[in-house]
């Protein structure tokens, strides 16, 4: 199955102030952070159209994307859940892959695996979880609460596939989780240390 993708890039990025500038535009080995996410999403065989939500918090990101012909959706920039609702309301597709703009190590293959899992799951909200012990081992600091999936202590990484129509209607969605033991999905760039770790891994890939 093919779904559209929404990359969320309109937040305030308060934890990245030590580096200055807008989080999606922070240079990672000389390229804006968001470029790596766009490459991964566009390279997926399971993704149709790609959209990026922006706000007045990220004017440079907005201008950069528009110059490159990327589909941009305007949101308020006030709060994640509110902005997500605005962005999903602007789309017309039935199912949407949602992912943050701060995961430069994510791969197209992993996206294909996630969407494939959603199509087989039969649920309306399918979220990716990472084992908490993996984050501890990598020195990453989770931004969401911990919960147990199949006996594994996990945290959400920020990627999900949802039934867009039901979500914007306010209906309660059936939920499912995919536990992925992927170091690449465990790293969201939120601090200078995260940035250095991402660049190190990208150099190793090259």
PDB file of C-alpha atoms in Angstrom:
ATOM      1  CA  UNK A   1       0.000   0.000   0.000  1.00  0.00           C
ATOM      2  CA  UNK A   2       1.042   3.621  -0.559  1.00  0.00           C
ATOM      3  CA  UNK A   3       0.362   6.440   1.887  1.00  0.00           C
ATOM      4  CA  UNK A   4       1.163  10.143   1.876  1.00  0.00           C
ATOM      5  CA  UNK A   5       3.774  11.459   4.311  1.00  0.00           C
ATOM      6  CA  UNK A   6       3.731  14.422   6.667  1.00  0.00           C
ATOM      7  CA  UNK A   7       7.037  15.674   8.064  1.00  0.00           C
ATOM      8  CA  UNK A   8       6.501  17.948  11.053  1.00  0.00           C
ATOM      9  CA  UNK A   9       8.858  20.955  11.012  1.00  0.00           C
ATOM     10  CA  UNK A  10       6.991  23.811  12.660  1.00  0.00           C
ATOM     11  CA  UNK A  11       7.987  23.435  16.310  1.00  0.00           C
ATOM     12  CA  UNK A  12       9.990  25.883  18.388  1.00  0.00           C
ATOM     13  CA  UNK A  13      12.975  23.561  18.798  1.00  0.00           C
ATOM     14  CA  UNK A  14      13.754  25.062  22.193  1.00  0.00           C
ATOM     15  CA  UNK A  15      16.309  22.400  23.135  1.00  0.00           C
ATOM     16  CA  UNK A  16      18.451  23.242  20.116  1.00  0.00           C
ATOM     17  CA  UNK A  17      19.014  26.880  21.025  1.00  0.00           C
ATOM     18  CA  UNK A  18      22.596  26.052  21.966  1.00  0.00           C
ATOM     19  CA  UNK A  19      23.285  25.633  18.233  1.00  0.00           C
ATOM     20  CA  UNK A  20      21.255  28.628  17.101  1.00  0.00           C
ATOM     21  CA  UNK A  21      18.879  28.896  14.165  1.00  0.00           C
ATOM     22  CA  UNK A  22      15.924  26.722  13.197  1.00  0.00           C
ATOM     23  CA  UNK A  23      16.183  23.051  14.029  1.00  0.00           C
ATOM     24  CA  UNK A  24      15.234  21.684  10.543  1.00  0.00           C
ATOM     25  CA  UNK A  25      17.922  23.899   8.985  1.00  0.00           C
ATOM     26  CA  UNK A  26      20.784  22.942  11.307  1.00  0.00           C
ATOM     27  CA  UNK A  27      23.713  21.788   9.138  1.00  0.00           C
ATOM     28  CA  UNK A  28      24.481  18.081   9.320  1.00  0.00           C
ATOM     29  CA  UNK A  29      27.696  17.412   7.410  1.00  0.00           C
ATOM     30  CA  UNK A  30      26.975  20.544   5.396  1.00  0.00           C
ATOM     31  CA  UNK A  31      23.331  19.771   4.562  1.00  0.00           C
ATOM     32  CA  UNK A  32      20.164  20.953   6.329  1.00  0.00           C
ATOM     33  CA  UNK A  33      18.854  18.363   8.767  1.00  0.00           C
ATOM     34  CA  UNK A  34      15.489  18.183   7.012  1.00  0.00           C
ATOM     35  CA  UNK A  35      17.116  17.153   3.709  1.00  0.00           C
ATOM     36  CA  UNK A  36      18.052  13.764   5.157  1.00  0.00           C
ATOM     37  CA  UNK A  37      14.468  13.141   6.250  1.00  0.00           C
ATOM     38  CA  UNK A  38      13.105  14.226   2.869  1.00  0.00           C
ATOM     39  CA  UNK A  39      15.516  11.876   1.086  1.00  0.00           C
ATOM     40  CA  UNK A  40      14.442   8.918   3.211  1.00  0.00           C
ATOM     41  CA  UNK A  41      10.728   9.577   2.808  1.00  0.00           C
ATOM     42  CA  UNK A  42      10.923  10.271  -0.914  1.00  0.00           C
ATOM     43  CA  UNK A  43      12.964   7.120  -1.437  1.00  0.00           C
ATOM     44  CA  UNK A  44      10.306   4.897   0.104  1.00  0.00           C
ATOM     45  CA  UNK A  45       8.363   2.715  -2.314  1.00  0.00           C
ATOM     46  CA  UNK A  46       5.382   2.962   0.021  1.00  0.00           C
ATOM     47  CA  UNK A  47       5.042   6.770   0.085  1.00  0.00           C
ATOM     48  CA  UNK A  48       3.014   8.825  -2.368  1.00  0.00           C
ATOM     49  CA  UNK A  49       2.995  12.604  -1.911  1.00  0.00           C
ATOM     50  CA  UNK A  50       5.196  14.270   0.712  1.00  0.00           C
ATOM     51  CA  UNK A  51       4.189  17.300   2.782  1.00  0.00           C
ATOM     52  CA  UNK A  52       6.015  19.331   5.415  1.00  0.00           C
ATOM     53  CA  UNK A  53       4.196  21.298   8.113  1.00  0.00           C
ATOM     54  CA  UNK A  54       5.812  24.636   9.006  1.00  0.00           C
ATOM     55  CA  UNK A  55       4.912  27.690  11.067  1.00  0.00           C
ATOM     56  CA  UNK A  56       6.145  31.153  11.920  1.00  0.00           C
ATOM     57  CA  UNK A  57       8.631  29.416  14.209  1.00  0.00           C
ATOM     58  CA  UNK A  58      10.451  28.157  11.102  1.00  0.00           C
ATOM     59  CA  UNK A  59      10.397  30.886   8.413  1.00  0.00           C
ATOM     60  CA  UNK A  60      13.789  29.919   6.972  1.00  0.00           C
ATOM     61  CA  UNK A  61      12.646  26.309   6.675  1.00  0.00           C
ATOM     62  CA  UNK A  62       9.462  27.460   4.942  1.00  0.00           C
ATOM     63  CA  UNK A  63      11.397  29.550   2.421  1.00  0.00           C
ATOM     64  CA  UNK A  64      13.957  26.789   1.807  1.00  0.00           C
ATOM     65  CA  UNK A  65      11.266  24.193   1.102  1.00  0.00           C
ATOM     66  CA  UNK A  66       9.182  26.465  -1.116  1.00  0.00           C
ATOM     67  CA  UNK A  67      12.246  27.295  -3.217  1.00  0.00           C
ATOM     68  CA  UNK A  68      12.652  23.568  -3.828  1.00  0.00           C
ATOM     69  CA  UNK A  69       9.025  22.884  -4.684  1.00  0.00           C
ATOM     70  CA  UNK A  70       8.217  20.906  -1.532  1.00  0.00           C
ATOM     71  CA  UNK A  71       4.538  20.776  -0.523  1.00  0.00           C
ATOM     72  CA  UNK A  72       4.225  23.016   2.553  1.00  0.00           C
ATOM     73  CA  UNK A  73       1.341  23.160   5.046  1.00  0.00           C
ATOM     74  CA  UNK A  74       1.028  26.161   7.359  1.00  0.00           C
ATOM     75  CA  UNK A  75       0.273  25.594  11.051  1.00  0.00           C
ATOM     76  CA  UNK A  76       0.058  27.858  14.089  1.00  0.00           C
ATOM     77  CA  UNK A  77       3.289  26.712  15.746  1.00  0.00           C
ATOM     78  CA  UNK A  78       1.596  26.869  19.145  1.00  0.00           C
ATOM     79  CA  UNK A  79       1.609  23.222  20.254  1.00  0.00           C
ATOM     80  CA  UNK A  80       2.406  19.896  18.594  1.00  0.00           C
ATOM     81  CA  UNK A  81      -0.980  18.181  18.899  1.00  0.00           C
ATOM     82  CA  UNK A  82      -2.855  21.280  17.740  1.00  0.00           C
ATOM     83  CA  UNK A  83      -0.524  21.802  14.793  1.00  0.00           C
ATOM     84  CA  UNK A  84      -0.720  18.134  13.838  1.00  0.00           C
ATOM     85  CA  UNK A  85      -4.499  18.381  13.732  1.00  0.00           C
ATOM     86  CA  UNK A  86      -4.257  21.447  11.493  1.00  0.00           C
ATOM     87  CA  UNK A  87      -1.858  19.709   9.118  1.00  0.00           C
ATOM     88  CA  UNK A  88      -3.870  16.500   8.893  1.00  0.00           C
ATOM     89  CA  UNK A  89      -7.018  18.544   8.282  1.00  0.00           C
ATOM     90  CA  UNK A  90      -5.350  20.124   5.253  1.00  0.00           C
ATOM     91  CA  UNK A  91      -4.626  16.746   3.648  1.00  0.00           C
ATOM     92  CA  UNK A  92      -7.070  14.615   1.660  1.00  0.00           C
ATOM     93  CA  UNK A  93      -5.483  11.158   1.723  1.00  0.00           C
ATOM     94  CA  UNK A  94      -6.955   8.378   3.872  1.00  0.00           C
ATOM     95  CA  UNK A  95      -3.739   7.199   5.576  1.00  0.00           C
ATOM     96  CA  UNK A  96      -0.709   9.303   6.514  1.00  0.00           C
ATOM     97  CA  UNK A  97       2.823   8.527   7.639  1.00  0.00           C
ATOM     98  CA  UNK A  98       3.834  11.098  10.270  1.00  0.00           C
ATOM     99  CA  UNK A  99       7.475  11.667  11.128  1.00  0.00           C
ATOM    100  CA  UNK A 100       9.557  14.439  12.707  1.00  0.00           C
ATOM    101  CA  UNK A 101      12.141  16.507  10.849  1.00  0.00           C
ATOM    102  CA  UNK A 102      14.952  15.587  13.260  1.00  0.00           C
ATOM    103  CA  UNK A 103      15.801  11.992  12.324  1.00  0.00           C
ATOM    104  CA  UNK A 104      18.652  12.161   9.780  1.00  0.00           C
ATOM    105  CA  UNK A 105      19.553   8.461  10.077  1.00  0.00           C
ATOM    106  CA  UNK A 106      16.131   7.106   9.141  1.00  0.00           C
ATOM    107  CA  UNK A 107      16.172   5.017   5.950  1.00  0.00           C
ATOM    108  CA  UNK A 108      13.700   4.433   3.129  1.00  0.00           C
ATOM    109  CA  UNK A 109      13.803   0.703   3.868  1.00  0.00           C
ATOM    110  CA  UNK A 110      12.736   1.295   7.451  1.00  0.00           C
ATOM    111  CA  UNK A 111       9.853   3.459   6.264  1.00  0.00           C
ATOM    112  CA  UNK A 112       8.747   0.667   3.923  1.00  0.00           C
ATOM    113  CA  UNK A 113       8.851  -1.783   6.842  1.00  0.00           C
ATOM    114  CA  UNK A 114       6.755   0.536   9.027  1.00  0.00           C
ATOM    115  CA  UNK A 115       4.082   1.110   6.383  1.00  0.00           C
ATOM    116  CA  UNK A 116       4.019  -2.605   5.593  1.00  0.00           C
ATOM    117  CA  UNK A 117       3.488  -3.336   9.263  1.00  0.00           C
ATOM    118  CA  UNK A 118       0.626  -0.869   9.395  1.00  0.00           C
ATOM    119  CA  UNK A 119      -1.091  -2.443   6.403  1.00  0.00           C
ATOM    120  CA  UNK A 120      -0.976  -5.851   8.094  1.00  0.00           C
ATOM    121  CA  UNK A 121      -1.889  -4.671  11.585  1.00  0.00           C
ATOM    122  CA  UNK A 122      -5.562  -3.837  11.084  1.00  0.00           C
ATOM    123  CA  UNK A 123      -5.293  -0.887  13.510  1.00  0.00           C
ATOM    124  CA  UNK A 124      -5.969   2.792  12.860  1.00  0.00           C
ATOM    125  CA  UNK A 125      -2.952   4.231  14.678  1.00  0.00           C
ATOM    126  CA  UNK A 126       0.370   2.405  14.347  1.00  0.00           C
ATOM    127  CA  UNK A 127       3.357   3.860  16.202  1.00  0.00           C
ATOM    128  CA  UNK A 128       7.030   2.939  16.234  1.00  0.00           C
ATOM    129  CA  UNK A 129       8.615   2.248  19.626  1.00  0.00           C
ATOM    130  CA  UNK A 130      12.292   1.821  20.501  1.00  0.00           C
ATOM    131  CA  UNK A 131      13.578  -0.288  23.438  1.00  0.00           C
ATOM    132  CA  UNK A 132      14.509   2.013  26.292  1.00  0.00           C
ATOM    133  CA  UNK A 133      17.701   0.082  26.975  1.00  0.00           C
ATOM    134  CA  UNK A 134      18.884   0.927  23.459  1.00  0.00           C
ATOM    135  CA  UNK A 135      18.451   4.645  24.099  1.00  0.00           C
ATOM    136  CA  UNK A 136      20.347   4.300  27.368  1.00  0.00           C
ATOM    137  CA  UNK A 137      23.170   2.499  25.619  1.00  0.00           C
ATOM    138  CA  UNK A 138      23.408   5.238  22.988  1.00  0.00           C
ATOM    139  CA  UNK A 139      23.260   7.997  25.578  1.00  0.00           C
ATOM    140  CA  UNK A 140      20.074   9.416  24.034  1.00  0.00           C
ATOM    141  CA  UNK A 141      17.485  11.138  26.194  1.00  0.00           C
ATOM    142  CA  UNK A 142      13.884  10.100  25.413  1.00  0.00           C
ATOM    143  CA  UNK A 143      11.328  12.894  25.073  1.00  0.00           C
ATOM    144  CA  UNK A 144       8.257  10.719  25.664  1.00  0.00           C
ATOM    145  CA  UNK A 145       7.074   8.499  28.476  1.00  0.00           C
ATOM    146  CA  UNK A 146       8.058   4.856  28.793  1.00  0.00           C
ATOM    147  CA  UNK A 147       5.575   2.024  28.308  1.00  0.00           C
ATOM    148  CA  UNK A 148       5.637  -1.729  27.788  1.00  0.00           C
ATOM    149  CA  UNK A 149       5.002  -3.435  24.445  1.00  0.00           C
ATOM    150  CA  UNK A 150       5.091  -7.239  24.435  1.00  0.00           C
ATOM    151  CA  UNK A 151       7.111  -7.245  27.623  1.00  0.00           C
ATOM    152  CA  UNK A 152       9.658  -4.732  26.279  1.00  0.00           C
ATOM    153  CA  UNK A 153      10.224  -1.379  28.028  1.00  0.00           C
ATOM    154  CA  UNK A 154       9.983   1.167  25.192  1.00  0.00           C
ATOM    155  CA  UNK A 155       9.596   4.813  24.210  1.00  0.00           C
ATOM    156  CA  UNK A 156       8.006   6.266  21.086  1.00  0.00           C
ATOM    157  CA  UNK A 157      10.387   7.598  18.444  1.00  0.00           C
ATOM    158  CA  UNK A 158       7.875   9.967  16.815  1.00  0.00           C
ATOM    159  CA  UNK A 159       6.993   7.959  13.689  1.00  0.00           C
ATOM    160  CA  UNK A 160       3.471   6.673  13.133  1.00  0.00           C
ATOM    161  CA  UNK A 161       0.952   5.788  10.452  1.00  0.00           C
ATOM    162  CA  UNK A 162      -2.630   6.832  11.090  1.00  0.00           C
ATOM    163  CA  UNK A 163      -6.094   6.758   9.597  1.00  0.00           C
ATOM    164  CA  UNK A 164      -6.265  10.474   8.843  1.00  0.00           C
ATOM    165  CA  UNK A 165     -10.027  10.729   8.424  1.00  0.00           C
ATOM    166  CA  UNK A 166     -10.794   9.086  11.740  1.00  0.00           C
ATOM    167  CA  UNK A 167      -8.121  11.051  13.544  1.00  0.00           C
ATOM    168  CA  UNK A 168      -9.371  14.474  12.400  1.00  0.00           C
ATOM    169  CA  UNK A 169     -12.951  13.440  13.198  1.00  0.00           C
ATOM    170  CA  UNK A 170     -11.974  13.095  16.846  1.00  0.00           C
ATOM    171  CA  UNK A 171     -12.843   9.402  16.976  1.00  0.00           C
ATOM    172  CA  UNK A 172     -10.913   7.080  19.281  1.00  0.00           C
ATOM    173  CA  UNK A 173      -8.484   5.117  17.100  1.00  0.00           C
ATOM    174  CA  UNK A 174      -7.517   1.506  17.625  1.00  0.00           C
ATOM    175  CA  UNK A 175      -3.803   1.368  18.437  1.00  0.00           C
ATOM    176  CA  UNK A 176      -0.883  -0.849  17.613  1.00  0.00           C
ATOM    177  CA  UNK A 177       2.878  -0.624  18.086  1.00  0.00           C
ATOM    178  CA  UNK A 178       5.921  -1.802  16.192  1.00  0.00           C
ATOM    179  CA  UNK A 179       9.033  -2.315  18.300  1.00  0.00           C
ATOM    180  CA  UNK A 180      12.101  -1.650  16.159  1.00  0.00           C
ATOM    181  CA  UNK A 181      15.602  -2.311  17.473  1.00  0.00           C
ATOM    182  CA  UNK A 182      17.122   0.285  15.189  1.00  0.00           C
ATOM    183  CA  UNK A 183      19.838   2.631  16.417  1.00  0.00           C
ATOM    184  CA  UNK A 184      19.080   4.886  13.457  1.00  0.00           C
ATOM    185  CA  UNK A 185      15.496   5.386  14.621  1.00  0.00           C
ATOM    186  CA  UNK A 186      16.626   5.828  18.222  1.00  0.00           C
ATOM    187  CA  UNK A 187      18.401   9.101  17.470  1.00  0.00           C
ATOM    188  CA  UNK A 188      16.376  12.304  17.289  1.00  0.00           C
ATOM    189  CA  UNK A 189      18.643  15.352  17.014  1.00  0.00           C
ATOM    190  CA  UNK A 190      17.705  17.435  20.048  1.00  0.00           C
ATOM    191  CA  UNK A 191      21.109  18.414  21.443  1.00  0.00           C
ATOM    192  CA  UNK A 192      24.627  19.174  20.256  1.00  0.00           C
ATOM    193  CA  UNK A 193      25.658  15.698  21.443  1.00  0.00           C
ATOM    194  CA  UNK A 194      22.904  14.146  19.311  1.00  0.00           C
ATOM    195  CA  UNK A 195      24.143  16.130  16.318  1.00  0.00           C
ATOM    196  CA  UNK A 196      27.700  14.906  16.774  1.00  0.00           C
ATOM    197  CA  UNK A 197      26.475  11.320  17.106  1.00  0.00           C
ATOM    198  CA  UNK A 198      24.418  11.612  13.907  1.00  0.00           C
ATOM    199  CA  UNK A 199      27.335  13.056  11.960  1.00  0.00           C
ATOM    200  CA  UNK A 200      29.623  10.297  13.210  1.00  0.00           C
ATOM    201  CA  UNK A 201      27.227   7.608  12.038  1.00  0.00           C
ATOM    202  CA  UNK A 202      26.717   9.285   8.659  1.00  0.00           C
ATOM    203  CA  UNK A 203      30.482   9.426   8.141  1.00  0.00           C
ATOM    204  CA  UNK A 204      30.700   5.733   8.959  1.00  0.00           C
ATOM    205  CA  UNK A 205      28.029   4.996   6.357  1.00  0.00           C
ATOM    206  CA  UNK A 206      29.946   6.951   3.724  1.00  0.00           C
TER     207      UNK A 206
END
